[in-house]
Amino acid sequence: MIHALKHSAKSRIGILLTGLALYGVALMELGKPMEFGDPASTALAVVVAGIGLWMWEVVHNARREAG
């Protein structure tokens, strides 16, 4: 049980870091500074975090199936 909780916490941290990294890269590509109050930046953050979560899930499931 404890191992599952630790794994879950590591997973959430990985998702958060991946989402933030992708968000920063997307904003750099657009040439915008990171502004967390701007509605367009917030929408972009949600989309990029969703893509990051989906990518992480795909990799995690592939690792689980591989053994």
XYZ file of N, CA and C in Angstrom:
201
model
N 0.829 -1.202 0.000
C 0.000 0.000 0.000
C 0.868 1.258 0.000
N 1.882 1.282 0.856
C 2.769 2.444 0.926
C 3.507 2.621 -0.397
N 3.947 1.502 -0.989
C 4.651 1.577 -2.270
C 3.751 2.195 -3.340
N 2.478 1.809 -3.351
C 1.540 2.354 -4.336
C 1.350 3.854 -4.136
N 1.310 4.304 -2.899
C 1.157 5.733 -2.629
C 2.391 6.512 -3.067
N 3.579 5.947 -2.809
C 4.808 6.615 -3.242
C 4.856 6.694 -4.762
N 4.474 5.611 -5.422
C 4.477 5.585 -6.879
C 3.503 6.621 -7.421
N 2.353 6.749 -6.782
C 1.353 7.705 -7.218
C 1.871 9.130 -7.065
N 2.545 9.417 -5.949
C 3.093 10.756 -5.736
C 4.175 11.070 -6.764
N 5.034 10.097 -7.058
C 6.065 10.297 -8.078
C 5.418 10.542 -9.435
N 4.343 9.840 -9.719
C 3.652 10.004 -10.987
C 3.080 11.408 -11.117
N 2.481 11.908 -10.049
C 1.895 13.248 -10.094
C 2.976 14.308 -10.268
N 4.104 14.138 -9.608
C 5.200 15.088 -9.752
C 5.731 15.055 -11.179
N 5.852 13.855 -11.747
C 6.299 13.732 -13.135
C 5.346 14.400 -14.105
N 4.052 14.233 -13.877
C 3.049 14.872 -14.737
C 3.152 16.387 -14.627
N 3.282 16.889 -13.409
C 3.378 18.330 -13.196
C 4.613 18.906 -13.883
N 5.763 18.268 -13.703
C 6.997 18.772 -14.304
C 6.952 18.705 -15.827
N 6.377 17.637 -16.369
C 6.249 17.513 -17.820
C 5.349 18.602 -18.375
N 4.225 18.816 -17.702
C 3.294 19.860 -18.145
C 3.918 21.242 -18.098
N 4.638 21.542 -17.019
C 5.273 22.851 -16.909
C 6.368 23.031 -17.960
N 7.126 21.979 -18.217
C 8.182 22.071 -19.230
C 7.582 22.305 -20.618
N 6.552 21.562 -20.949
C 5.903 21.740 -22.255
C 5.261 23.116 -22.364
N 4.692 23.609 -21.262
C 4.089 24.938 -21.236
C 5.146 26.004 -21.511
N 6.286 25.886 -20.850
C 7.370 26.845 -21.067
C 7.888 26.813 -22.492
N 8.037 25.619 -23.051
C 8.515 25.490 -24.435
C 7.498 26.093 -25.409
N 6.216 25.837 -25.170
C 5.182 26.386 -26.053
C 5.181 27.908 -26.005
N 5.326 28.489 -24.823
C 5.361 29.945 -24.720
C 6.615 30.519 -25.370
N 7.743 29.835 -25.246
C 8.965 30.317 -25.896
C 8.802 30.296 -27.413
N 8.130 29.260 -27.923
C 7.912 29.172 -29.363
C 7.009 30.309 -29.848
N 6.068 30.716 -28.996
C 5.183 31.821 -29.353
C 5.847 33.179 -29.119
N 6.984 33.185 -28.436
C 7.685 34.427 -28.168
C 7.058 35.238 -27.048
N 6.323 34.574 -26.164
C 5.657 35.275 -25.070
C 6.341 34.939 -23.749
N 6.373 35.903 -22.836
C 6.851 35.578 -21.486
C 5.788 34.766 -20.749
N 6.177 34.102 -19.684
C 5.219 33.315 -18.910
C 4.374 34.262 -18.064
N 3.115 34.418 -18.419
C 2.173 35.243 -17.680
C 1.020 34.353 -17.247
N 0.930 34.109 -15.961
C -0.061 33.156 -15.480
C -1.451 33.751 -15.360
N -1.598 35.079 -15.443
C -2.915 35.688 -15.315
C -3.626 35.881 -16.643
N -2.899 35.799 -17.725
C -3.453 36.035 -19.057
C -4.352 34.873 -19.466
N -5.589 35.150 -19.919
C -6.503 34.055 -20.304
C -5.946 33.170 -21.423
N -5.278 33.768 -22.394
C -4.716 32.964 -23.487
C -3.608 32.054 -22.969
N -2.776 32.569 -22.073
C -1.715 31.741 -21.500
C -2.295 30.627 -20.645
N -3.368 30.936 -19.925
C -4.009 29.922 -19.090
C -4.609 28.816 -19.950
N -5.270 29.196 -21.034
C -5.840 28.197 -21.940
C -4.744 27.340 -22.553
N -3.647 27.978 -22.950
C -2.522 27.230 -23.516
C -1.938 26.278 -22.490
N -1.852 26.735 -21.239
C -1.326 25.876 -20.178
C -2.197 24.643 -19.986
N -3.511 24.816 -20.023
C -4.426 23.680 -19.860
C -4.260 22.693 -21.006
N -4.179 23.199 -22.226
C -4.022 22.320 -23.395
C -2.694 21.574 -23.349
N -1.622 22.296 -23.056
C -0.297 21.674 -23.029
C -0.190 20.677 -21.880
N -0.775 21.017 -20.728
C -0.760 20.072 -19.609
C -1.549 18.815 -19.961
N -2.654 18.962 -20.674
C -3.432 17.800 -21.114
C -2.634 16.925 -22.071
N -1.916 17.555 -22.990
C -1.072 16.789 -23.914
C 0.041 16.089 -23.146
N 0.635 16.789 -22.187
C 1.688 16.182 -21.377
C 1.180 14.995 -20.583
N -0.020 15.132 -20.025
C -0.624 14.034 -19.276
C -0.890 12.842 -20.192
N -1.410 13.111 -21.373
C -1.695 12.028 -22.325
C -0.401 11.326 -22.723
N 0.659 12.106 -23.004
C 1.942 11.506 -23.391
C 2.498 10.654 -22.257
N 2.391 11.161 -21.028
C 2.901 10.419 -19.884
C 2.120 9.121 -19.705
N 0.803 9.168 -19.872
C -0.019 7.965 -19.737
C 0.363 6.921 -20.794
N 0.602 7.363 -22.020
C 0.992 6.445 -23.091
C 2.302 5.746 -22.741
N 3.285 6.523 -22.281
C 4.583 5.942 -21.920
C 4.436 5.010 -20.720
N 3.685 5.437 -19.727
C 3.495 4.628 -18.513
C 2.812 3.304 -18.843
N 1.776 3.352 -19.677
C 1.075 2.123 -20.050
C 1.967 1.205 -20.884
N 2.792 1.773 -21.747
C 3.703 0.957 -22.549
C 4.727 0.264 -21.655
N 5.229 0.990 -20.656
C 6.181 0.375 -19.721
C 5.513 -0.730 -18.921
N 4.286 -0.498 -18.505
C 3.566 -1.498 -17.710
C 3.337 -2.768 -18.534
N 2.971 -2.607 -19.809
C 2.727 -3.770 -20.661
C 4.026 -4.506 -20.991
N 5.132 -3.757 -21.073
C 6.411 -4.377 -21.404
C 6.964 -5.208 -20.245
N 6.521 -4.900 -19.059
C 6.975 -5.731 -17.948
C 7.562 -4.915 -16.914
